[in-house]
Short mmCIF file of C-alpha atoms and ligand atoms in Angstrom, two decimals:
data_model
loop_
_atom_site.label_atom_id
_atom_site.label_comp_id
_atom_site.label_asym_id
_atom_site.label_seq_id
_atom_site.Cartn_x
_atom_site.Cartn_y
_atom_site.Cartn_z
CA MET A 1 66.19 12.25 13.35
CA GLU A 2 66.73 10.34 10.12
CA ARG A 3 64.78 11.27 7.02
CA GLU A 4 65.23 9.73 3.65
CA PHE A 5 63.32 11.27 0.81
CA GLY A 6 62.87 8.94 -2.10
CA LYS A 7 64.54 5.90 -0.63
CA LEU A 8 61.75 5.19 1.83
CA ILE A 9 63.99 3.77 4.52
CA THR A 10 63.69 5.05 8.04
CA GLY A 11 65.54 3.64 11.01
CA LYS A 12 69.11 2.71 11.57
CA SER A 13 69.09 -1.01 11.95
CA ILE A 14 68.92 -3.60 9.16
CA ILE A 15 68.87 -7.36 9.18
CA LEU A 16 70.75 -9.30 6.47
CA ARG A 17 69.72 -12.92 6.07
CA LEU A 18 72.69 -14.76 4.57
CA GLU A 19 73.04 -18.33 3.36
CA MET A 20 76.73 -19.26 3.55
CA LYS A 21 78.65 -22.23 2.26
CA THR A 22 80.90 -22.80 5.23
CA ASP A 23 83.56 -24.62 3.22
CA VAL A 24 83.84 -21.68 0.77
CA ILE A 25 83.54 -18.50 2.88
CA LYS A 26 84.84 -17.55 6.30
CA PHE A 27 82.40 -15.66 8.50
CA SER A 28 85.17 -13.24 9.49
CA ASP A 29 85.42 -12.13 5.82
CA ILE A 30 81.78 -11.06 5.92
CA VAL A 31 82.25 -9.22 9.20
CA GLN A 32 85.23 -7.42 7.68
CA ILE A 33 83.26 -6.28 4.62
CA ILE A 34 80.43 -4.94 6.75
CA SER A 35 82.84 -3.00 8.89
CA ASP A 36 84.78 -1.69 5.84
CA GLU A 37 81.53 -0.24 4.52
CA GLY A 38 80.87 1.54 7.83
CA GLY A 39 78.28 -0.93 9.21
CA ASP A 40 78.27 -1.98 12.84
CA LEU A 41 77.44 -5.65 13.35
CA VAL A 42 75.46 -5.82 16.59
CA ALA A 43 73.84 -9.26 16.60
CA ILE A 44 74.09 -12.66 14.91
CA ASP A 45 71.24 -15.17 14.98
CA VAL A 46 71.74 -18.64 13.60
CA ILE A 47 68.60 -19.67 11.74
CA GLN A 48 69.80 -22.97 10.31
CA MET A 49 73.03 -24.96 10.57
CA LYS A 50 74.04 -27.89 8.34
CA HIS A 51 77.44 -29.49 7.92
CA ASP A 52 78.45 -27.35 4.90
CA MET A 53 75.86 -24.54 5.02
CA THR A 54 74.48 -22.06 7.52
CA ILE A 55 71.76 -19.42 7.42
CA ARG A 56 72.27 -16.45 9.72
CA ASP A 57 70.53 -13.17 10.42
CA LEU A 58 73.01 -10.35 10.91
CA THR A 59 71.72 -7.21 12.59
CA VAL A 60 73.75 -4.25 11.40
CA ASN A 61 73.52 -0.64 12.47
CA VAL A 62 73.99 1.78 9.59
CA SER A 63 74.01 5.56 9.44
CA ASP A 64 72.33 6.04 6.07
CA SER A 65 70.52 4.11 3.38
CA LEU A 66 73.42 4.34 0.92
CA GLN A 67 75.37 2.15 3.32
CA ILE A 68 72.62 -0.46 3.10
CA VAL A 69 73.02 -0.62 -0.67
CA GLN A 70 76.80 -0.76 -0.46
CA ILE A 71 76.91 -3.45 2.22
CA SER A 72 74.33 -5.55 0.37
CA GLU A 73 76.22 -5.28 -2.93
CA LYS A 74 79.59 -6.16 -1.42
CA VAL A 75 78.22 -9.12 0.55
CA GLN A 76 76.38 -10.41 -2.50
CA GLN A 77 79.59 -10.40 -4.55
CA LEU A 78 81.30 -12.78 -2.14
CA ASN A 79 81.75 -16.31 -3.35
CA GLY A 80 79.76 -18.81 -1.29
CA VAL A 81 77.27 -16.22 0.04
CA ASN A 82 73.64 -15.89 -0.94
CA LEU A 83 71.92 -12.74 0.36
CA VAL A 84 68.42 -14.09 1.00
CA ASN A 85 66.83 -10.93 2.29
CA VAL A 86 67.48 -7.46 3.67
CA SER A 87 64.93 -6.10 6.08
CA ASP A 88 64.80 -3.08 8.30
CA GLN A 89 62.70 -2.21 11.33
CA THR A 90 59.89 -1.01 9.11
CA PHE A 91 59.66 -4.30 7.23
CA LEU A 92 59.90 -6.22 10.48
CA MET A 93 56.91 -4.25 11.83
CA HIS A 94 54.94 -5.50 8.84
CA LEU A 95 55.68 -9.20 9.24
CA GLY A 96 52.33 -10.98 9.15
CA GLY A 97 50.46 -7.68 8.89
CA LYS A 98 49.83 -5.04 11.55
CA ILE A 99 46.40 -5.80 12.99
CA GLU A 100 44.48 -8.79 14.31
CA THR A 101 41.00 -9.69 15.60
CA LYS A 102 40.45 -9.74 19.36
CA LEU A 103 37.51 -11.21 21.26
CA LYS A 104 35.54 -9.05 23.66
CA VAL A 105 34.33 -12.12 25.57
CA PRO A 106 36.20 -15.40 25.87
CA ILE A 107 34.49 -18.67 24.91
CA GLN A 108 35.36 -20.86 27.87
CA ASN A 109 32.67 -23.50 28.01
CA ARG A 110 29.65 -24.97 26.21
CA ASP A 111 27.35 -22.42 27.77
CA ASP A 112 29.40 -19.53 26.32
CA LEU A 113 29.54 -21.34 23.01
CA SER A 114 25.79 -21.64 22.76
CA ARG A 115 25.37 -17.96 23.57
CA VAL A 116 27.92 -16.44 21.16
CA TYR A 117 27.05 -19.01 18.54
CA THR A 118 24.24 -21.43 17.85
CA PRO A 119 21.63 -21.97 19.25
CA ASP A 120 21.22 -18.80 21.34
CA VAL A 121 22.68 -16.40 18.78
CA ALA A 122 19.57 -17.09 16.71
CA ARG A 123 17.45 -15.03 19.10
CA VAL A 124 19.70 -12.06 18.50
CA CYS A 125 19.48 -12.59 14.74
CA MET A 126 15.68 -12.59 14.96
CA ALA A 127 15.65 -9.42 17.02
CA ILE A 128 17.63 -7.68 14.30
CA GLN A 129 15.41 -9.12 11.61
CA GLU A 130 12.40 -7.61 13.40
CA ASP A 131 14.08 -4.23 13.79
CA GLN A 132 17.13 -3.61 11.60
CA ARG A 133 18.19 -0.60 13.69
CA LYS A 134 19.20 -3.10 16.36
CA SER A 135 22.19 -4.04 14.19
CA PHE A 136 23.76 -0.87 15.61
CA THR A 137 23.38 -2.11 19.17
CA LEU A 138 23.86 -5.85 18.73
CA THR A 139 26.67 -6.09 16.15
CA ILE A 140 30.04 -4.52 15.41
CA LYS A 141 28.27 -2.04 13.10
CA ARG A 142 28.11 0.49 15.92
CA ASN A 143 31.85 0.99 16.05
CA THR A 144 33.22 -0.36 12.79
CA VAL A 145 34.35 1.33 9.59
CA ALA A 146 35.41 -0.27 6.30
CA VAL A 147 38.62 1.22 4.92
CA VAL A 148 38.20 0.51 1.22
CA SER A 149 40.71 1.04 -1.58
CA ASP A 150 41.19 -0.24 -5.11
CA GLY A 151 44.90 0.54 -4.97
CA SER A 152 44.67 3.04 -7.82
CA ALA A 153 46.20 6.15 -6.15
CA VAL A 154 48.11 4.91 -3.16
CA LEU A 155 49.87 7.79 -1.42
CA GLY A 156 51.83 9.45 -4.24
CA LEU A 157 52.97 6.03 -5.49
CA GLY A 158 50.19 5.82 -8.07
CA ASN A 159 48.32 2.76 -9.29
CA ILE A 160 50.15 0.04 -7.39
CA GLY A 161 47.16 -2.29 -7.08
CA PRO A 162 45.19 -3.80 -4.18
CA TYR A 163 47.85 -6.13 -2.78
CA ALA A 164 50.43 -3.37 -2.51
CA ALA A 165 47.83 -1.00 -1.04
CA MET A 166 47.15 -3.24 1.96
CA PRO A 167 49.96 -1.96 4.23
CA VAL A 168 48.56 1.59 3.96
CA MET A 169 45.02 0.43 4.71
CA GLU A 170 46.21 -1.64 7.66
CA GLY A 171 48.01 1.49 8.87
CA LYS A 172 44.78 3.50 8.60
CA ALA A 173 42.99 0.78 10.60
CA MET A 174 45.64 1.06 13.32
CA LEU A 175 45.21 4.82 13.43
CA PHE A 176 41.43 4.54 13.71
CA LYS A 177 41.81 2.24 16.69
CA GLN A 178 44.63 3.96 18.52
CA MET A 179 43.46 7.53 18.02
CA ALA A 180 39.70 7.15 18.32
CA ASP A 181 38.93 3.58 19.42
CA VAL A 182 37.15 2.99 16.10
CA ASP A 183 37.36 -0.60 14.83
CA SER A 184 37.97 -1.04 11.12
CA PHE A 185 38.78 -3.52 8.40
CA PRO A 186 41.22 -2.83 5.58
CA ILE A 187 39.54 -3.97 2.36
CA CYS A 188 41.44 -3.80 -0.92
CA LEU A 189 39.42 -4.64 -4.00
CA GLU A 190 40.67 -6.51 -7.05
CA THR A 191 38.75 -4.24 -9.38
CA GLN A 192 39.03 -0.67 -10.59
CA ASP A 193 35.67 -0.67 -12.29
CA THR A 194 33.45 2.08 -10.89
CA GLU A 195 30.21 0.08 -11.00
CA GLU A 196 31.79 -3.02 -9.51
CA ILE A 197 33.32 -1.01 -6.66
CA ILE A 198 29.96 0.62 -5.89
CA ARG A 199 28.19 -2.74 -6.02
CA THR A 200 30.77 -4.39 -3.78
CA ILE A 201 30.75 -1.67 -1.15
CA LYS A 202 26.97 -1.66 -1.06
CA ALA A 203 27.02 -5.42 -0.61
CA ILE A 204 29.37 -5.30 2.38
CA ALA A 205 27.75 -2.26 4.01
CA PRO A 206 25.52 -4.15 6.50
CA ALA A 207 28.51 -4.89 8.72
CA PHE A 208 29.65 -1.28 8.92
CA GLY A 209 28.70 2.01 10.54
CA GLY A 210 30.73 3.96 8.00
CA ILE A 211 32.79 3.65 4.81
CA ASN A 212 36.16 5.35 4.56
CA LEU A 213 37.22 5.37 0.90
CA GLU A 214 40.97 5.60 0.55
CA ASP A 215 43.47 6.08 -2.25
CA ILE A 216 41.04 5.73 -5.15
CA SER A 217 42.17 7.83 -8.11
CA SER A 218 40.25 10.67 -9.65
CA PRO A 219 37.92 11.16 -11.41
CA ARG A 220 36.41 7.73 -10.52
CA CYS A 221 36.55 8.55 -6.82
CA PHE A 222 34.00 11.37 -7.25
CA GLU A 223 31.33 9.19 -8.80
CA ILE A 224 31.99 6.30 -6.42
CA GLU A 225 31.60 8.55 -3.40
CA GLU A 226 28.57 10.44 -4.71
CA ARG A 227 26.67 7.30 -5.67
CA LEU A 228 27.43 5.54 -2.40
CA LYS A 229 26.34 8.61 -0.45
CA GLU A 230 23.01 8.53 -2.26
CA GLU A 231 22.52 4.81 -1.96
CA LEU A 232 23.71 4.06 1.58
CA ASP A 233 22.39 5.33 4.91
CA ILE A 234 25.78 5.31 6.63
CA PRO A 235 28.53 7.94 6.19
CA VAL A 236 30.74 7.53 3.13
CA PHE A 237 33.84 9.68 3.26
CA HIS A 238 36.63 9.81 0.71
CA ASP A 239 39.50 10.56 3.03
CA ASP A 240 41.92 11.81 0.37
CA GLN A 241 39.39 14.44 -0.64
CA HIS A 242 37.70 15.57 2.52
CA GLY A 243 40.14 14.51 5.21
CA THR A 244 42.90 16.31 3.38
CA ALA A 245 40.77 19.39 2.71
CA VAL A 246 39.79 19.67 6.37
CA VAL A 247 43.36 19.43 7.64
CA LEU A 248 44.73 21.68 4.91
CA TYR A 249 42.18 24.35 5.77
CA ALA A 250 43.03 24.08 9.47
CA GLY A 251 46.75 24.47 8.62
CA LEU A 252 46.16 27.40 6.30
CA ILE A 253 44.05 29.30 8.84
CA SER A 254 47.01 29.05 11.19
CA ALA A 255 49.77 29.80 8.65
CA LEU A 256 47.97 32.88 7.33
CA LYS A 257 47.66 34.25 10.86
CA LEU A 258 51.40 33.88 11.20
CA VAL A 259 52.21 35.88 8.05
CA ASN A 260 49.31 38.24 8.58
CA LYS A 261 47.65 37.66 5.23
CA SER A 262 43.97 37.19 4.62
CA ILE A 263 42.54 34.36 2.55
CA ASP A 264 40.70 36.62 0.10
CA GLN A 265 43.89 38.43 -0.85
CA ILE A 266 46.30 35.61 -1.50
CA LYS A 267 47.37 33.84 -4.67
CA VAL A 268 47.36 30.07 -4.22
CA VAL A 269 48.90 27.50 -6.55
CA VAL A 270 47.57 23.95 -6.16
CA ASN A 271 49.80 21.39 -7.85
CA GLY A 272 48.14 18.03 -8.61
CA ILE A 273 44.46 18.37 -9.53
CA GLY A 274 43.34 14.93 -8.45
CA ALA A 275 41.09 13.83 -5.60
CA ALA A 276 42.90 15.79 -2.91
CA GLY A 277 43.72 18.87 -5.04
CA ILE A 278 40.10 19.33 -6.10
CA ALA A 279 38.69 18.92 -2.58
CA CYS A 280 41.25 21.33 -1.12
CA THR A 281 40.41 23.87 -3.82
CA LYS A 282 36.69 23.57 -3.01
CA ILE A 283 37.20 24.17 0.69
CA LEU A 284 39.43 27.20 -0.02
CA LEU A 285 36.88 28.67 -2.43
CA ALA A 286 34.19 28.16 0.23
CA ALA A 287 36.46 29.91 2.73
CA GLY A 288 36.78 32.96 0.47
CA ALA A 289 39.95 32.41 -1.60
CA LYS A 290 39.75 34.38 -4.85
CA GLU A 291 42.85 33.48 -6.82
CA ILE A 292 43.59 29.77 -7.05
CA ILE A 293 45.56 28.36 -9.97
CA GLY A 294 45.54 24.60 -10.49
CA VAL A 295 48.48 22.89 -12.15
CA ASP A 296 48.67 19.29 -13.29
CA LYS A 297 51.18 17.37 -15.41
CA ASP A 298 50.51 19.43 -18.54
CA GLY A 299 50.59 22.79 -16.82
CA ALA A 300 48.02 25.26 -15.50
CA ILE A 301 44.32 24.54 -15.87
CA VAL A 302 42.77 27.42 -17.79
CA SER A 303 39.21 28.08 -18.88
CA GLY A 304 38.76 27.89 -22.63
CA ASN A 305 40.65 24.60 -22.84
CA GLU A 306 38.60 21.41 -23.20
CA TYR A 307 39.59 18.70 -20.75
CA THR A 308 38.71 15.02 -20.93
CA ASN A 309 38.56 14.94 -17.13
CA PRO A 310 35.12 16.46 -16.34
CA MET A 311 36.37 17.75 -13.00
CA TRP A 312 39.05 19.79 -14.77
CA ASN A 313 36.36 21.49 -16.84
CA TRP A 314 34.63 22.40 -13.58
CA TYR A 315 38.00 23.47 -12.19
CA SER A 316 38.87 25.71 -15.14
CA GLN A 317 35.55 27.52 -14.79
CA ASN A 318 35.81 28.09 -11.05
CA THR A 319 39.47 29.03 -10.59
CA ASN A 320 42.28 30.96 -12.28
CA PRO A 321 40.42 34.26 -12.80
CA HIS A 322 43.33 35.86 -14.70
CA LYS A 323 43.72 32.84 -16.98
CA SER A 324 47.37 32.32 -16.09
CA SER A 325 48.89 29.63 -18.26
CA GLY A 326 52.14 27.72 -18.53
CA SER A 327 54.13 25.41 -16.28
CA LEU A 328 54.36 25.34 -12.51
CA ALA A 329 57.50 27.50 -12.76
CA ASP A 330 55.51 30.09 -14.74
CA VAL A 331 52.44 30.36 -12.54
CA ILE A 332 54.10 30.08 -9.14
CA LYS A 333 55.68 33.51 -9.62
CA GLY A 334 54.18 35.89 -7.05
CA ALA A 335 52.12 33.17 -5.32
CA ASP A 336 51.64 33.41 -1.56
CA VAL A 337 50.83 29.74 -1.03
CA PHE A 338 51.95 26.52 -2.73
CA ILE A 339 49.86 23.43 -2.07
CA GLY A 340 51.38 20.22 -3.40
CA LEU A 341 49.13 17.18 -3.82
CA SER A 342 50.92 15.54 -6.70
CA ARG A 343 54.24 13.67 -6.63
CA GLY A 344 57.55 13.97 -4.88
CA LYS A 345 60.36 16.32 -5.85
CA ILE A 346 58.71 18.50 -8.47
CA LEU A 347 59.13 21.88 -6.74
CA SER A 348 62.53 23.59 -6.76
CA ARG A 349 64.14 26.16 -4.49
CA GLU A 350 64.37 28.47 -7.50
CA MET A 351 60.60 28.31 -7.94
CA VAL A 352 60.01 29.12 -4.28
CA MET A 353 62.35 32.10 -4.63
CA THR A 354 59.98 33.58 -7.22
CA MET A 355 56.99 33.42 -4.82
CA ASN A 356 55.66 36.46 -2.96
CA ALA A 357 57.22 37.59 0.34
CA GLU A 358 56.81 35.12 3.22
CA PRO A 359 55.81 32.16 1.08
CA ILE A 360 53.82 29.29 2.57
CA VAL A 361 54.74 25.89 1.15
CA PHE A 362 52.55 22.89 1.91
CA ALA A 363 54.33 20.01 0.15
CA MET A 364 51.85 17.28 0.99
CA ALA A 365 52.65 14.44 -1.42
CA ASN A 366 53.37 11.19 0.40
CA PRO A 367 55.72 9.62 1.07
CA THR A 368 58.06 12.01 -0.75
CA PRO A 369 57.02 15.67 -0.58
CA GLU A 370 57.14 17.97 -3.61
CA ILE A 371 60.29 19.51 -2.08
CA ASP A 372 62.57 18.52 0.76
CA PRO A 373 61.81 21.12 3.48
CA ASP A 374 65.51 21.50 4.28
CA GLU A 375 66.01 23.02 0.83
CA ILE A 376 63.79 26.02 1.57
CA GLU A 377 63.96 26.28 5.33
CA ASP A 378 65.71 29.67 5.08
CA ILE A 379 63.41 31.27 2.48
CA ALA A 380 59.92 30.01 3.33
CA ALA A 381 57.80 31.52 6.10
CA VAL A 382 56.08 28.18 6.77
CA VAL A 383 56.74 24.71 5.39
CA ALA A 384 54.51 21.73 6.01
CA THR A 385 54.53 18.18 4.68
CA GLY A 386 52.34 15.10 5.04
CA ARG A 387 55.08 13.24 6.89
CA SER A 388 55.40 12.53 10.56
CA ASP A 389 59.15 13.07 10.68
CA TYR A 390 59.00 16.84 10.11
CA PRO A 391 57.32 19.63 12.01
CA ASN A 392 53.89 20.72 10.70
CA GLN A 393 52.45 17.44 9.55
CA ILE A 394 49.41 18.24 7.40
CA ASN A 395 48.01 14.79 7.08
CA ASN A 396 44.48 13.51 7.00
CA VAL A 397 45.24 11.39 10.07
CA LEU A 398 44.47 14.55 12.07
CA CYS A 399 40.93 14.35 10.78
CA PHE A 400 39.54 10.93 9.90
CA PRO A 401 39.71 9.26 13.34
CA GLY A 402 37.84 12.09 15.09
CA ILE A 403 35.36 12.59 12.23
CA PHE A 404 34.33 8.93 12.29
CA ARG A 405 34.33 8.84 16.12
CA GLY A 406 31.79 11.65 16.03
CA ALA A 407 29.78 10.18 13.16
CA LEU A 408 29.56 6.77 14.84
CA ASP A 409 28.70 8.21 18.24
CA CYS A 410 25.65 9.96 16.86
CA ARG A 411 24.93 7.32 14.19
CA ALA A 412 25.09 9.98 11.52
CA THR A 413 23.64 9.10 8.14
CA THR A 414 26.27 11.18 6.34
CA ILE A 415 29.25 13.47 6.87
CA ASN A 416 28.16 16.85 5.54
CA GLU A 417 29.88 20.19 4.89
CA LYS A 418 29.01 21.60 8.32
CA MET A 419 30.54 18.58 10.01
CA LYS A 420 33.74 18.95 7.93
CA LEU A 421 34.05 22.66 8.70
CA ALA A 422 33.48 21.95 12.39
CA ALA A 423 36.33 19.42 12.21
CA ALA A 424 38.68 21.96 10.56
CA GLU A 425 37.86 24.63 13.13
CA ALA A 426 38.36 22.13 15.94
CA ILE A 427 41.83 21.21 14.67
CA ALA A 428 42.83 24.84 14.22
CA SER A 429 41.52 25.71 17.69
CA VAL A 430 44.00 23.41 19.39
CA ILE A 431 46.84 25.90 18.78
CA SER A 432 46.58 29.21 20.62
CA ASP A 433 47.96 32.49 19.25
CA ASP A 434 50.76 32.38 21.83
CA GLU A 435 51.86 28.93 20.83
CA ARG A 436 51.75 29.37 17.06
CA ASN A 437 55.08 29.66 15.25
CA LYS A 438 56.76 28.66 11.99
CA TYR A 439 57.28 25.11 13.21
CA TYR A 440 53.96 24.74 14.98
CA ILE A 441 51.00 25.72 12.84
CA ILE A 442 49.11 22.47 13.26
CA PRO A 443 48.77 20.22 16.30
CA SER A 444 50.58 16.95 16.53
CA VAL A 445 48.78 13.79 15.59
CA PHE A 446 49.48 12.66 19.16
CA ASN A 447 47.86 15.69 20.75
CA PRO A 448 44.98 14.06 22.67
CA ASP A 449 42.80 17.18 22.31
CA VAL A 450 42.52 16.75 18.54
CA VAL A 451 40.27 13.68 18.37
CA LYS A 452 38.13 14.85 21.28
CA LEU A 453 37.55 18.34 19.84
CA VAL A 454 36.97 17.05 16.30
CA ARG A 455 34.54 14.44 17.63
CA ASP A 456 32.57 17.00 19.65
CA GLY A 457 32.44 19.48 16.76
CA VAL A 458 31.24 16.77 14.38
CA VAL A 459 28.54 15.48 16.77
CA GLU A 460 27.23 19.01 17.39
CA ALA A 461 27.16 19.81 13.67
CA ALA A 462 25.41 16.50 12.93
CA ILE A 463 22.72 17.24 15.53
CA LEU A 464 22.24 20.78 14.21
CA THR A 465 21.96 19.61 10.61
CA LYS A 466 19.62 16.78 11.63
CA VAL A 467 21.68 13.89 10.33
CA ALA A 468 22.21 12.32 13.78
CA ARG A 469 20.11 9.22 14.45
CA ARG A 470 21.20 9.11 18.08
CA ILE A 471 21.82 11.98 20.46
CA PRO A 472 24.79 11.12 22.69
CA ARG A 473 23.96 11.33 26.39
CA GLU A 474 25.89 14.56 27.03
CA TYR A 475 23.74 16.39 24.47
CA ARG A 476 20.37 15.10 25.67
N1 NAD B 1 49.09 14.88 3.36
C1 NAD B 1 47.92 14.32 3.22
O1 NAD B 1 47.13 14.22 4.14
C2 NAD B 1 47.51 13.80 1.91
C3 NAD B 1 46.19 13.41 1.72
C4 NAD B 1 45.79 12.94 0.47
C5 NAD B 1 46.70 12.87 -0.55
N2 NAD B 1 47.99 13.23 -0.30
C6 NAD B 1 48.99 13.13 -1.36
O2 NAD B 1 48.58 13.90 -2.47
C7 NAD B 1 48.96 13.24 -3.67
C8 NAD B 1 47.75 13.06 -4.57
O3 NAD B 1 46.80 12.22 -3.96
P1 NAD B 1 45.38 12.01 -4.65
O4 NAD B 1 44.66 11.05 -3.79
O5 NAD B 1 44.77 13.33 -4.96
O6 NAD B 1 45.80 11.27 -6.01
P2 NAD B 1 45.19 11.44 -7.47
O7 NAD B 1 45.80 10.35 -8.27
O8 NAD B 1 43.72 11.57 -7.43
O9 NAD B 1 45.77 12.84 -7.99
C9 NAD B 1 47.11 13.08 -8.25
C10 NAD B 1 47.19 14.15 -9.31
O10 NAD B 1 48.54 14.60 -9.40
C11 NAD B 1 48.84 14.76 -10.76
N3 NAD B 1 50.28 14.76 -11.00
C12 NAD B 1 51.12 13.71 -11.07
N4 NAD B 1 52.37 14.14 -11.32
C13 NAD B 1 52.31 15.48 -11.41
C14 NAD B 1 53.27 16.49 -11.66
N5 NAD B 1 54.53 16.18 -11.86
N6 NAD B 1 52.86 17.78 -11.66
C15 NAD B 1 51.56 18.09 -11.45
N7 NAD B 1 50.61 17.17 -11.21
C16 NAD B 1 50.98 15.89 -11.20
C17 NAD B 1 48.10 13.62 -11.44
O11 NAD B 1 47.95 13.83 -12.84
C18 NAD B 1 46.78 13.65 -10.70
O12 NAD B 1 45.85 14.53 -11.28
C19 NAD B 1 49.63 11.95 -3.25
O13 NAD B 1 51.01 12.16 -3.20
C20 NAD B 1 49.11 11.71 -1.86
O14 NAD B 1 50.02 11.00 -1.08
C21 NAD B 1 48.40 13.70 0.87
O1 LMR B 2 48.11 8.07 4.01
C1 LMR B 2 48.57 9.18 4.24
O2 LMR B 2 49.61 9.36 4.88
C2 LMR B 2 47.84 10.41 3.81
C3 LMR B 2 47.00 10.27 2.63
O3 LMR B 2 45.88 9.48 2.82
C4 LMR B 2 47.73 9.92 1.36
O4 LMR B 2 47.14 9.24 0.53
O5 LMR B 2 48.86 10.32 1.20
MG1 MG B 3 45.30 8.43 1.12
#
């Protein structure tokens, strides 16, 4: 298993596209350099060939990402060689994007054409105009979610903008489809203005049965979600808040069982008081946690201080009962649980060593966790990250596909607290007491029981709380 924290390169194969002046450089010189740097040339594809120039793709197996840098630098220094591009398997998977539209029925003749399109489609339009609820049965609304971001808090990469956010949103759309057969569109907006985002999402809502807000920074995300919930009659769910909180709670239920501690007796440090940190704190308070200390860039959040971020004022009044102040290193002393929802590499082994016995470390920043799990493997009772290449992946992907599957199946008007708690309990229930261990506190994303159980829990909670507009057949 290859894991690269910080360099973001996974996989062992890279492709170098080289433009070579054939009268200046010998191909064997390039092969030699690659081999000197430890690369293994496994394939050569000629892309273009002219009398004095050739473009070739060289597929090279490497053992680590440092080799990629070294090979690229050495090749680039050669006279007569232009390194056009270096890609790896991950980049290749993104060529042209990761999703496409598929037709459910083929258009093979004029008759089909006049049914799916004009003139016959008009009858369907009129039926919906007469009774708008029919849009759920006669359009994609029934099974389609908009995945909407403004690119302002993408993973832990920060405000990288809507274009750069697209690969994440396309990835979410893939997960919706593969895990829960939910169709979705990635929509990245060229605006970070709260009112404009609200207006835009309201304007596109007719096509969708739900809105999944993604990677929108705090505090704007709170108002955007609240207003849309009030103004739309379909579920609006900010995944980074609620998806994360649900999965975190499921993971914590399991980890606490392992170390035999109870939620009302533990000291929890939450690092990164943004969208995810605030939502996770709320779910833990609701579950009975008494001592939670929030830490952001300027240290612990303490009541008595005035914060420009209104949510931090709320936070200071509802957490940190002993008014602990100082840096992360100060307040983590004696903590039972560390929850990281901030940025990569800000927690040290030394800090973990000052935690209480059997520390639980959930380093959930993506793509680089707050600490590399290998660094604390021997001293932590449980370590979890948001990544798929380590055991214990606490990632909202365990939650959002099943939650929306359930919400769409019962045409829920909203996703409420009961539905979220049902989802958390469903995820936690997948692991039995016998199975649970340090490396298995949370089910795998690929465990087929997860989506099914989350979906069922959500549908039942929606029916009980009377937000279901349709009762699925098995509950009638
Ligand atoms: N594993 C998961 O399922 C999951 C889900 C959601 C978010 N996340 C991760 O959590 C992180 C935050 O996401 P978000 O949506 O809440 O973003 P956000 O922008 O709303 O919040 C991030 C917060 O972290 C703070 N921060 C930045 N650097 C810090 C530091 N060095 N020390 C303390 N605080 C610091 C910021 O000031 C901000 O308040 C990201 O890394 C994201 O990838 C993980
Ligand atoms: O996208 C992920 O992997 C999880 C989460 O939504 C995040 O923003 O980090
Ligand atoms: Mg996210």
